[in-house]
Amino acid sequence: DTGVSQNPRHKITKRGQNVTFRCDPISEHNRLYWYRQTLGQGPEFLTYFQNEAQLEKSRLLSDRFSAERPKGSFSTLEIQRTEQGDSAMYLCASSLENRGNTEAFFGQGTRLTVV
Amino acid sequence: GDSVTQMEGPVTLSEEAFLTINCTYTATGYPSLFWYVQYPGEGLQLLLKATKADDKGSNKGFEATYRKETTSFHLEKGSVQVSDSAVYFCALRRGQGAQKLVFGQGTRLTINP
């Protein structure tokens, strides 16, 4: 399977705990995006990387959130001191920038439940 | 800021019915417009797109035309099937240099046999 892979698929955590999600993009895709989707809403942009550089962060990304893409391949999204409001589906997408003609491919997401 | 508004769901139709899901947008400049589909248990998939005014995107029998004068990108299909049951998202990306997609809230479509 050469699609975008996200792990874990589901995560249940207690309030106050830290969680980390992983995203493996399509091989050779230079751009990687994180989105958050709450129930009944469309995905909301969180941040994106061009290779290993984090180029844009949404105001939704509070200081409890941090994302990395250390070698320009996989990425991790960490949430510290989780709150119930963090419960959502976290989506990763990747694309190959090619003269502005890009298509973002999405993973199946990691569903986070904070209890 | 940029925004996308979709018709509220859920939408329930019988097989072979005509489908329209309305989508309007607010954005500066000339955004690219997209329809994504999310089948049960799967990730978002690009259904179709249009990058400039009057372009028509089409795929799997679905069509949408980029209407700049009405800032709309309505999704249509002439004869829906049970397998079209999914959640449909309209989205925009502002210009070639911008990276993020701005999504509407999604419309859940159920097709009954």
mmCIF file of N, CA, C and O in Angstrom, chain B residues 15-107:
data_model
loop_
_atom_site.group_PDB
_atom_site.id
_atom_site.type_symbol
_atom_site.label_atom_id
_atom_site.label_comp_id
_atom_site.label_asym_id
_atom_site.label_seq_id
_atom_site.Cartn_x
_atom_site.Cartn_y
_atom_site.Cartn_z
ATOM 1 N N GLU B 15 -32.160 5.550 -5.254
ATOM 2 C CA GLU B 15 -31.255 5.220 -6.361
ATOM 3 C C GLU B 15 -31.816 5.777 -7.669
ATOM 4 O O GLU B 15 -33.039 5.780 -7.885
ATOM 5 N N GLU B 16 -30.910 6.259 -8.524
ATOM 6 C CA GLU B 16 -31.207 6.832 -9.832
ATOM 7 C C GLU B 16 -31.775 8.252 -9.761
ATOM 8 O O GLU B 16 -32.089 8.845 -10.803
ATOM 9 N N ALA B 17 -31.895 8.808 -8.602
ATOM 10 C CA ALA B 17 -32.353 10.203 -8.480
ATOM 11 C C ALA B 17 -31.245 11.155 -8.923
ATOM 12 O O ALA B 17 -30.063 10.787 -9.002
ATOM 13 N N PHE B 18 -31.643 12.415 -9.188
ATOM 14 C CA PHE B 18 -30.684 13.472 -9.540
ATOM 15 C C PHE B 18 -30.174 14.115 -8.251
ATOM 16 O O PHE B 18 -30.940 14.381 -7.332
ATOM 17 N N LEU B 19 -28.872 14.354 -8.225
ATOM 18 C CA LEU B 19 -28.249 14.909 -7.025
ATOM 19 C C LEU B 19 -27.699 16.307 -7.287
ATOM 20 O O LEU B 19 -27.035 16.534 -8.313
ATOM 21 N N THR B 20 -27.974 17.215 -6.378
ATOM 22 C CA THR B 20 -27.269 18.503 -6.321
ATOM 23 C C THR B 20 -26.868 18.758 -4.882
ATOM 24 O O THR B 20 -27.709 18.660 -3.987
ATOM 25 N N ILE B 21 -25.604 19.060 -4.659
ATOM 26 C CA ILE B 21 -25.130 19.527 -3.358
ATOM 27 C C ILE B 21 -24.543 20.911 -3.585
ATOM 28 O O ILE B 21 -23.583 21.068 -4.341
ATOM 29 N N ASN B 22 -25.143 21.904 -2.947
ATOM 30 C CA ASN B 22 -24.724 23.285 -3.166
ATOM 31 C C ASN B 22 -23.462 23.637 -2.384
ATOM 32 O O ASN B 22 -23.280 23.179 -1.243
ATOM 33 N N CYS B 23 -22.628 24.443 -3.005
ATOM 34 C CA CYS B 23 -21.411 24.924 -2.369
ATOM 35 C C CYS B 23 -21.157 26.346 -2.840
ATOM 36 O O CYS B 23 -21.162 26.611 -4.055
ATOM 37 N N THR B 24 -20.976 27.262 -1.906
ATOM 38 C CA THR B 24 -20.574 28.617 -2.229
ATOM 39 C C THR B 24 -19.322 28.956 -1.428
ATOM 40 O O THR B 24 -19.064 28.351 -0.384
ATOM 41 N N TYR B 25 -18.571 29.922 -1.909
ATOM 42 C CA TYR B 25 -17.305 30.232 -1.256
ATOM 43 C C TYR B 25 -17.104 31.733 -1.143
ATOM 44 O O TYR B 25 -17.718 32.519 -1.866
ATOM 45 N N THR B 26 -16.232 32.097 -0.236
ATOM 46 C CA THR B 26 -15.755 33.465 -0.080
ATOM 47 C C THR B 26 -14.247 33.413 -0.036
ATOM 48 O O THR B 26 -13.673 32.684 0.777
ATOM 49 N N ALA B 27 -13.620 34.137 -0.954
ATOM 50 C CA ALA B 27 -12.158 34.130 -0.996
ATOM 51 C C ALA B 27 -11.685 35.317 -1.803
ATOM 52 O O ALA B 27 -12.368 35.777 -2.716
ATOM 53 N N THR B 28 -10.501 35.793 -1.481
ATOM 54 C CA THR B 28 -9.871 36.820 -2.301
ATOM 55 C C THR B 28 -9.136 36.142 -3.442
ATOM 56 O O THR B 28 -8.745 34.970 -3.362
ATOM 57 N N GLY B 29 -8.980 36.861 -4.510
ATOM 58 C CA GLY B 29 -8.236 36.309 -5.628
ATOM 59 C C GLY B 29 -9.027 35.256 -6.379
ATOM 60 O O GLY B 29 -10.262 35.279 -6.440
ATOM 61 N N TYR B 30 -8.302 34.290 -6.911
ATOM 62 C CA TYR B 30 -8.909 33.275 -7.767
ATOM 63 C C TYR B 30 -8.558 31.887 -7.236
ATOM 64 O O TYR B 30 -7.587 31.272 -7.661
ATOM 65 N N PRO B 31 -9.383 31.400 -6.327
ATOM 66 C CA PRO B 31 -9.038 30.105 -5.720
ATOM 67 C C PRO B 31 -9.256 28.940 -6.664
ATOM 68 O O PRO B 31 -10.009 29.036 -7.636
ATOM 69 N N SER B 32 -8.615 27.841 -6.369
ATOM 70 C CA SER B 32 -8.958 26.559 -6.972
ATOM 71 C C SER B 32 -10.026 25.913 -6.106
ATOM 72 O O SER B 32 -10.030 26.092 -4.882
ATOM 73 N N LEU B 33 -10.930 25.190 -6.730
ATOM 74 C CA LEU B 33 -12.050 24.599 -6.013
ATOM 75 C C LEU B 33 -12.042 23.080 -6.162
ATOM 76 O O LEU B 33 -11.657 22.553 -7.217
ATOM 77 N N PHE B 34 -12.468 22.407 -5.104
ATOM 78 C CA PHE B 34 -12.375 20.950 -5.036
ATOM 79 C C PHE B 34 -13.643 20.365 -4.418
ATOM 80 O O PHE B 34 -14.299 20.993 -3.597
ATOM 81 N N TRP B 35 -13.933 19.141 -4.797
ATOM 82 C CA TRP B 35 -14.854 18.291 -4.066
ATOM 83 C C TRP B 35 -14.090 17.048 -3.627
ATOM 84 O O TRP B 35 -13.462 16.372 -4.447
ATOM 85 N N TYR B 36 -14.155 16.782 -2.315
ATOM 86 C CA TYR B 36 -13.593 15.573 -1.746
ATOM 87 C C TYR B 36 -14.739 14.690 -1.259
ATOM 88 O O TYR B 36 -15.792 15.189 -0.862
ATOM 89 N N VAL B 37 -14.502 13.383 -1.255
ATOM 90 C CA VAL B 37 -15.503 12.433 -0.777
ATOM 91 C C VAL B 37 -14.867 11.540 0.286
ATOM 92 O O VAL B 37 -13.687 11.180 0.189
ATOM 93 N N GLN B 38 -15.644 11.229 1.287
ATOM 94 C CA GLN B 38 -15.168 10.355 2.369
ATOM 95 C C GLN B 38 -16.146 9.206 2.516
ATOM 96 O O GLN B 38 -17.253 9.386 3.042
ATOM 97 N N TYR B 39 -15.748 8.028 2.034
ATOM 98 C CA TYR B 39 -16.574 6.841 2.174
ATOM 99 C C TYR B 39 -16.402 6.288 3.585
ATOM 100 O O TYR B 39 -15.382 6.532 4.233
ATOM 101 N N PRO B 40 -17.378 5.552 4.073
ATOM 102 C CA PRO B 40 -17.302 5.023 5.442
ATOM 103 C C PRO B 40 -15.993 4.269 5.694
ATOM 104 O O PRO B 40 -15.627 3.372 4.933
ATOM 105 N N GLY B 41 -15.288 4.653 6.757
ATOM 106 C CA GLY B 41 -14.058 3.960 7.140
ATOM 107 C C GLY B 41 -12.851 4.278 6.302
ATOM 108 O O GLY B 41 -11.788 3.669 6.485
ATOM 109 N N GLU B 42 -12.969 5.239 5.395
ATOM 110 C CA GLU B 42 -11.849 5.556 4.520
ATOM 111 C C GLU B 42 -11.427 7.017 4.667
ATOM 112 O O GLU B 42 -12.141 7.827 5.263
ATOM 113 N N GLY B 43 -10.264 7.347 4.119
ATOM 114 C CA GLY B 43 -9.788 8.722 4.150
ATOM 115 C C GLY B 43 -10.435 9.557 3.061
ATOM 116 O O GLY B 43 -11.109 9.050 2.174
ATOM 117 N N LEU B 44 -10.231 10.854 3.145
ATOM 118 C CA LEU B 44 -10.736 11.769 2.132
ATOM 119 C C LEU B 44 -10.088 11.465 0.789
ATOM 120 O O LEU B 44 -8.883 11.256 0.704
ATOM 121 N N GLN B 45 -10.914 11.488 -0.258
ATOM 122 C CA GLN B 45 -10.395 11.265 -1.611
ATOM 123 C C GLN B 45 -10.833 12.423 -2.487
ATOM 124 O O GLN B 45 -11.977 12.876 -2.391
ATOM 125 N N LEU B 46 -9.935 12.887 -3.329
ATOM 126 C CA LEU B 46 -10.301 13.935 -4.271
ATOM 127 C C LEU B 46 -11.272 13.372 -5.294
ATOM 128 O O LEU B 46 -11.004 12.352 -5.939
ATOM 129 N N LEU B 47 -12.412 14.036 -5.447
ATOM 130 C CA LEU B 47 -13.405 13.599 -6.415
ATOM 131 C C LEU B 47 -13.241 14.353 -7.733
ATOM 132 O O LEU B 47 -13.204 13.761 -8.804
ATOM 133 N N LEU B 48 -13.148 15.684 -7.642
ATOM 134 C CA LEU B 48 -12.939 16.487 -8.834
ATOM 135 C C LEU B 48 -12.451 17.866 -8.419
ATOM 136 O O LEU B 48 -12.541 18.240 -7.250
ATOM 137 N N LYS B 49 -11.960 18.620 -9.418
ATOM 138 C CA LYS B 49 -11.459 19.953 -9.117
ATOM 139 C C LYS B 49 -11.607 20.850 -10.335
ATOM 140 O O LYS B 49 -11.790 20.375 -11.464
ATOM 141 N N ALA B 50 -11.515 22.148 -10.080
ATOM 142 C CA ALA B 50 -11.511 23.149 -11.143
ATOM 143 C C ALA B 50 -10.617 24.287 -10.693
ATOM 144 O O ALA B 50 -10.679 24.702 -9.532
ATOM 145 N N THR B 51 -9.786 24.763 -11.573
ATOM 146 C CA THR B 51 -8.778 25.748 -11.164
ATOM 147 C C THR B 51 -9.047 27.159 -11.653
ATOM 148 O O THR B 51 -8.368 28.099 -11.232
ATOM 149 N N LYS B 52 -10.000 27.347 -12.550
ATOM 150 C CA LYS B 52 -10.314 28.703 -12.984
ATOM 151 C C LYS B 52 -11.763 28.795 -13.379
ATOM 152 O O LYS B 52 -12.460 27.796 -13.594
ATOM 153 N N ALA B 53 -12.231 30.039 -13.479
ATOM 154 C CA ALA B 53 -13.637 30.303 -13.747
ATOM 155 C C ALA B 53 -14.101 29.605 -15.025
ATOM 156 O O ALA B 53 -13.372 29.552 -16.024
ATOM 157 N N ASP B 54 -15.308 29.047 -14.952
ATOM 158 C CA ASP B 54 -15.988 28.343 -16.035
ATOM 159 C C ASP B 54 -15.431 26.947 -16.304
ATOM 160 O O ASP B 54 -15.969 26.230 -17.156
ATOM 161 N N ASP B 55 -14.374 26.563 -15.599
ATOM 162 C CA ASP B 55 -13.891 25.182 -15.706
ATOM 163 C C ASP B 55 -14.938 24.235 -15.158
ATOM 164 O O ASP B 55 -15.619 24.541 -14.184
ATOM 165 N N LYS B 56 -15.038 23.063 -15.744
ATOM 166 C CA LYS B 56 -15.911 22.022 -15.228
ATOM 167 C C LYS B 56 -15.047 20.840 -14.832
ATOM 168 O O LYS B 56 -14.295 20.302 -15.644
ATOM 169 N N GLY B 57 -15.168 20.449 -13.571
ATOM 170 C CA GLY B 57 -14.510 19.238 -13.112
ATOM 171 C C GLY B 57 -15.494 18.081 -13.213
ATOM 172 O O GLY B 57 -16.692 18.254 -12.990
ATOM 173 N N SER B 58 -14.999 16.895 -13.535
ATOM 174 C CA SER B 58 -15.895 15.740 -13.632
ATOM 175 C C SER B 58 -15.139 14.465 -13.290
ATOM 176 O O SER B 58 -13.944 14.331 -13.548
ATOM 177 N N ASN B 59 -15.878 13.526 -12.701
ATOM 178 C CA ASN B 59 -15.294 12.238 -12.329
ATOM 179 C C ASN B 59 -16.407 11.335 -11.838
ATOM 180 O O ASN B 59 -17.273 11.772 -11.079
ATOM 181 N N LYS B 60 -16.395 10.088 -12.236
ATOM 182 C CA LYS B 60 -17.351 9.065 -11.773
ATOM 183 C C LYS B 60 -18.795 9.510 -11.958
ATOM 184 O O LYS B 60 -19.665 9.153 -11.151
ATOM 185 N N GLY B 61 -19.084 10.292 -12.974
ATOM 186 C CA GLY B 61 -20.443 10.750 -13.226
ATOM 187 C C GLY B 61 -20.819 12.024 -12.491
ATOM 188 O O GLY B 61 -21.887 12.584 -12.732
ATOM 189 N N PHE B 62 -19.943 12.479 -11.609
ATOM 190 C CA PHE B 62 -20.165 13.740 -10.891
ATOM 191 C C PHE B 62 -19.574 14.892 -11.699
ATOM 192 O O PHE B 62 -18.570 14.729 -12.381
ATOM 193 N N GLU B 63 -20.224 16.052 -11.598
ATOM 194 C CA GLU B 63 -19.719 17.250 -12.269
ATOM 195 C C GLU B 63 -19.893 18.455 -11.357
ATOM 196 O O GLU B 63 -20.812 18.480 -10.528
ATOM 197 N N ALA B 64 -19.023 19.445 -11.546
ATOM 198 C CA ALA B 64 -19.177 20.725 -10.856
ATOM 199 C C ALA B 64 -18.533 21.792 -11.720
ATOM 200 O O ALA B 64 -17.444 21.572 -12.266
ATOM 201 N N THR B 65 -19.184 22.950 -11.843
ATOM 202 C CA THR B 65 -18.682 24.037 -12.667
ATOM 203 C C THR B 65 -18.328 25.225 -11.796
ATOM 204 O O THR B 65 -19.120 25.640 -10.942
ATOM 205 N N TYR B 66 -17.145 25.765 -12.006
ATOM 206 C CA TYR B 66 -16.633 26.909 -11.261
ATOM 207 C C TYR B 66 -17.346 28.155 -11.776
ATOM 208 O O TYR B 66 -17.092 28.617 -12.897
ATOM 209 N N ARG B 67 -18.230 28.712 -10.949
ATOM 210 C CA ARG B 67 -18.992 29.904 -11.321
ATOM 211 C C ARG B 67 -18.504 31.077 -10.496
ATOM 212 O O ARG B 67 -18.866 31.218 -9.321
ATOM 213 N N LYS B 68 -17.690 31.927 -11.123
ATOM 214 C CA LYS B 68 -17.133 33.043 -10.370
ATOM 215 C C LYS B 68 -18.198 34.105 -10.070
ATOM 216 O O LYS B 68 -18.183 34.742 -9.027
ATOM 217 N N GLU B 69 -19.136 34.283 -11.009
ATOM 218 C CA GLU B 69 -20.131 35.346 -10.824
ATOM 219 C C GLU B 69 -21.043 35.067 -9.639
ATOM 220 O O GLU B 69 -21.549 35.990 -9.009
ATOM 221 N N THR B 70 -21.264 33.789 -9.343
ATOM 222 C CA THR B 70 -22.094 33.427 -8.189
ATOM 223 C C THR B 70 -21.267 32.818 -7.062
ATOM 224 O O THR B 70 -21.838 32.357 -6.059
ATOM 225 N N THR B 71 -19.952 32.805 -7.200
ATOM 226 C CA THR B 71 -19.016 32.187 -6.236
ATOM 227 C C THR B 71 -19.535 30.835 -5.786
ATOM 228 O O THR B 71 -19.675 30.538 -4.589
ATOM 229 N N SER B 72 -19.813 29.978 -6.765
ATOM 230 C CA SER B 72 -20.391 28.678 -6.456
ATOM 231 C C SER B 72 -19.667 27.556 -7.178
ATOM 232 O O SER B 72 -18.979 27.774 -8.188
ATOM 233 N N PHE B 73 -19.827 26.349 -6.636
ATOM 234 C CA PHE B 73 -19.206 25.153 -7.212
ATOM 235 C C PHE B 73 -20.096 23.965 -6.830
ATOM 236 O O PHE B 73 -19.707 23.068 -6.102
ATOM 237 N N HIS B 74 -21.297 23.961 -7.330
ATOM 238 C CA HIS B 74 -22.292 22.957 -6.943
ATOM 239 C C HIS B 74 -21.964 21.594 -7.555
ATOM 240 O O HIS B 74 -21.636 21.508 -8.748
ATOM 241 N N LEU B 75 -22.138 20.562 -6.765
ATOM 242 C CA LEU B 75 -21.860 19.194 -7.220
ATOM 243 C C LEU B 75 -23.154 18.572 -7.741
ATOM 244 O O LEU B 75 -24.192 18.655 -7.084
ATOM 245 N N GLU B 76 -23.088 17.921 -8.908
ATOM 246 C CA GLU B 76 -24.260 17.306 -9.506
ATOM 247 C C GLU B 76 -23.934 15.915 -10.029
ATOM 248 O O GLU B 76 -22.810 15.644 -10.444
ATOM 249 N N LYS B 77 -24.953 15.068 -10.002
ATOM 250 C CA LYS B 77 -24.872 13.759 -10.646
ATOM 251 C C LYS B 77 -26.270 13.398 -11.133
ATOM 252 O O LYS B 77 -27.237 13.546 -10.400
ATOM 253 N N GLY B 78 -26.323 12.910 -12.341
ATOM 254 C CA GLY B 78 -27.615 12.676 -12.960
ATOM 255 C C GLY B 78 -28.371 11.480 -12.405
ATOM 256 O O GLY B 78 -29.599 11.474 -12.360
ATOM 257 N N SER B 79 -27.653 10.455 -11.949
ATOM 258 C CA SER B 79 -28.314 9.233 -11.493
ATOM 259 C C SER B 79 -27.434 8.594 -10.418
ATOM 260 O O SER B 79 -26.418 7.965 -10.729
ATOM 261 N N VAL B 80 -27.826 8.756 -9.174
ATOM 262 C CA VAL B 80 -26.974 8.284 -8.077
ATOM 263 C C VAL B 80 -27.175 6.793 -7.822
ATOM 264 O O VAL B 80 -28.228 6.223 -8.138
ATOM 265 N N GLN B 81 -26.154 6.196 -7.235
ATOM 266 C CA GLN B 81 -26.173 4.784 -6.893
ATOM 267 C C GLN B 81 -25.972 4.623 -5.388
ATOM 268 O O GLN B 81 -25.457 5.526 -4.715
ATOM 269 N N VAL B 82 -26.342 3.453 -4.890
ATOM 270 C CA VAL B 82 -26.166 3.189 -3.458
ATOM 271 C C VAL B 82 -24.704 3.391 -3.056
ATOM 272 O O VAL B 82 -24.405 3.912 -1.973
ATOM 273 N N SER B 83 -23.792 3.058 -3.942
ATOM 274 C CA SER B 83 -22.355 3.170 -3.652
ATOM 275 C C SER B 83 -21.877 4.615 -3.553
ATOM 276 O O SER B 83 -20.733 4.860 -3.146
ATOM 277 N N ASP B 84 -22.709 5.577 -3.903
ATOM 278 C CA ASP B 84 -22.356 6.992 -3.758
ATOM 279 C C ASP B 84 -22.586 7.505 -2.337
ATOM 280 O O ASP B 84 -22.262 8.656 -2.034
ATOM 281 N N SER B 85 -23.147 6.681 -1.499
ATOM 282 C CA SER B 85 -23.388 7.084 -0.106
ATOM 283 C C SER B 85 -22.057 7.382 0.564
ATOM 284 O O SER B 85 -21.162 6.530 0.620
ATOM 285 N N ALA B 86 -21.923 8.596 1.072
ATOM 286 C CA ALA B 86 -20.654 9.055 1.629
ATOM 287 C C ALA B 86 -20.860 10.470 2.159
ATOM 288 O O ALA B 86 -21.961 11.020 2.096
ATOM 289 N N VAL B 87 -19.778 11.045 2.684
ATOM 290 C CA VAL B 87 -19.800 12.456 3.066
ATOM 291 C C VAL B 87 -18.999 13.236 2.021
ATOM 292 O O VAL B 87 -17.877 12.842 1.684
ATOM 293 N N TYR B 88 -19.561 14.314 1.537
ATOM 294 C CA TYR B 88 -18.945 15.108 0.478
ATOM 295 C C TYR B 88 -18.536 16.472 1.036
ATOM 296 O O TYR B 88 -19.317 17.139 1.720
ATOM 297 N N PHE B 89 -17.290 16.854 0.732
ATOM 298 C CA PHE B 89 -16.742 18.108 1.220
ATOM 299 C C PHE B 89 -16.337 18.987 0.046
ATOM 300 O O PHE B 89 -15.595 18.557 -0.845
ATOM 301 N N CYS B 90 -16.793 20.213 0.058
ATOM 302 C CA CYS B 90 -16.343 21.223 -0.875
ATOM 303 C C CYS B 90 -15.164 21.961 -0.236
ATOM 304 O O CYS B 90 -15.157 22.168 0.989
ATOM 305 N N ALA B 91 -14.176 22.322 -1.026
ATOM 306 C CA ALA B 91 -12.996 22.968 -0.468
ATOM 307 C C ALA B 91 -12.409 23.943 -1.473
ATOM 308 O O ALA B 91 -12.631 23.828 -2.683
ATOM 309 N N LEU B 92 -11.639 24.894 -0.965
ATOM 310 C CA LEU B 92 -10.918 25.811 -1.837
ATOM 311 C C LEU B 92 -9.461 25.900 -1.411
ATOM 312 O O LEU B 92 -9.103 25.636 -0.265
ATOM 313 N N ARG B 93 -8.633 26.255 -2.373
ATOM 314 C CA ARG B 93 -7.237 26.568 -2.089
ATOM 315 C C ARG B 93 -6.956 27.870 -2.820
ATOM 316 O O ARG B 93 -7.166 27.960 -4.035
ATOM 317 N N ARG B 94 -6.493 28.853 -2.050
ATOM 318 C CA ARG B 94 -6.371 30.194 -2.613
ATOM 319 C C ARG B 94 -5.045 30.326 -3.345
ATOM 320 O O ARG B 94 -4.002 30.404 -2.735
ATOM 321 N N GLY B 95 -5.072 30.344 -4.651
ATOM 322 C CA GLY B 95 -3.896 30.595 -5.458
ATOM 323 C C GLY B 95 -2.928 29.432 -5.462
ATOM 324 O O GLY B 95 -3.032 28.503 -4.663
ATOM 325 N N GLN B 96 -1.974 29.476 -6.326
ATOM 326 C CA GLN B 96 -1.013 28.383 -6.447
ATOM 327 C C GLN B 96 0.014 28.419 -5.344
ATOM 328 O O GLN B 96 0.597 27.411 -4.996
ATOM 329 N N GLY B 97 0.257 29.605 -4.804
ATOM 330 C CA GLY B 97 1.280 29.679 -3.768
ATOM 331 C C GLY B 97 0.781 29.248 -2.415
ATOM 332 O O GLY B 97 1.558 28.853 -1.561
ATOM 333 N N ALA B 98 -0.528 29.333 -2.193
ATOM 334 C CA ALA B 98 -1.077 28.955 -0.893
ATOM 335 C C ALA B 98 -1.198 27.446 -0.819
ATOM 336 O O ALA B 98 -1.397 26.779 -1.821
ATOM 337 N N GLN B 99 -1.089 26.926 0.389
ATOM 338 C CA GLN B 99 -1.008 25.486 0.539
ATOM 339 C C GLN B 99 -2.219 24.855 1.185
ATOM 340 O O GLN B 99 -2.570 23.740 0.886
ATOM 341 N N LYS B 100 -2.859 25.575 2.095
ATOM 342 C CA LYS B 100 -3.871 24.906 2.869
ATOM 343 C C LYS B 100 -5.189 24.866 2.116
ATOM 344 O O LYS B 100 -5.515 25.743 1.323
ATOM 345 N N LEU B 101 -5.935 23.800 2.378
ATOM 346 C CA LEU B 101 -7.295 23.677 1.893
ATOM 347 C C LEU B 101 -8.237 24.203 2.970
ATOM 348 O O LEU B 101 -8.050 23.931 4.156
ATOM 349 N N VAL B 102 -9.250 24.934 2.523
ATOM 350 C CA VAL B 102 -10.310 25.386 3.420
ATOM 351 C C VAL B 102 -11.557 24.598 3.053
ATOM 352 O O VAL B 102 -12.011 24.652 1.901
ATOM 353 N N PHE B 103 -12.099 23.861 4.003
ATOM 354 C CA PHE B 103 -13.206 22.943 3.745
ATOM 355 C C PHE B 103 -14.532 23.504 4.228
ATOM 356 O O PHE B 103 -14.599 24.263 5.205
ATOM 357 N N GLY B 104 -15.591 23.090 3.547
ATOM 358 C CA GLY B 104 -16.925 23.260 4.078
ATOM 359 C C GLY B 104 -17.196 22.215 5.145
ATOM 360 O O GLY B 104 -16.344 21.369 5.440
ATOM 361 N N GLN B 105 -18.397 22.255 5.712
ATOM 362 C CA GLN B 105 -18.694 21.401 6.855
ATOM 363 C C GLN B 105 -19.054 19.976 6.456
ATOM 364 O O GLN B 105 -19.161 19.100 7.318
ATOM 365 N N GLY B 106 -19.205 19.725 5.166
ATOM 366 C CA GLY B 106 -19.525 18.381 4.709
ATOM 367 C C GLY B 106 -21.025 18.157 4.595
ATOM 368 O O GLY B 106 -21.820 18.738 5.342
ATOM 369 N N THR B 107 -21.403 17.307 3.664
ATOM 370 C CA THR B 107 -22.799 16.924 3.464
ATOM 371 C C THR B 107 -22.866 15.405 3.389
ATOM 372 O O THR B 107 -22.232 14.804 2.518
#
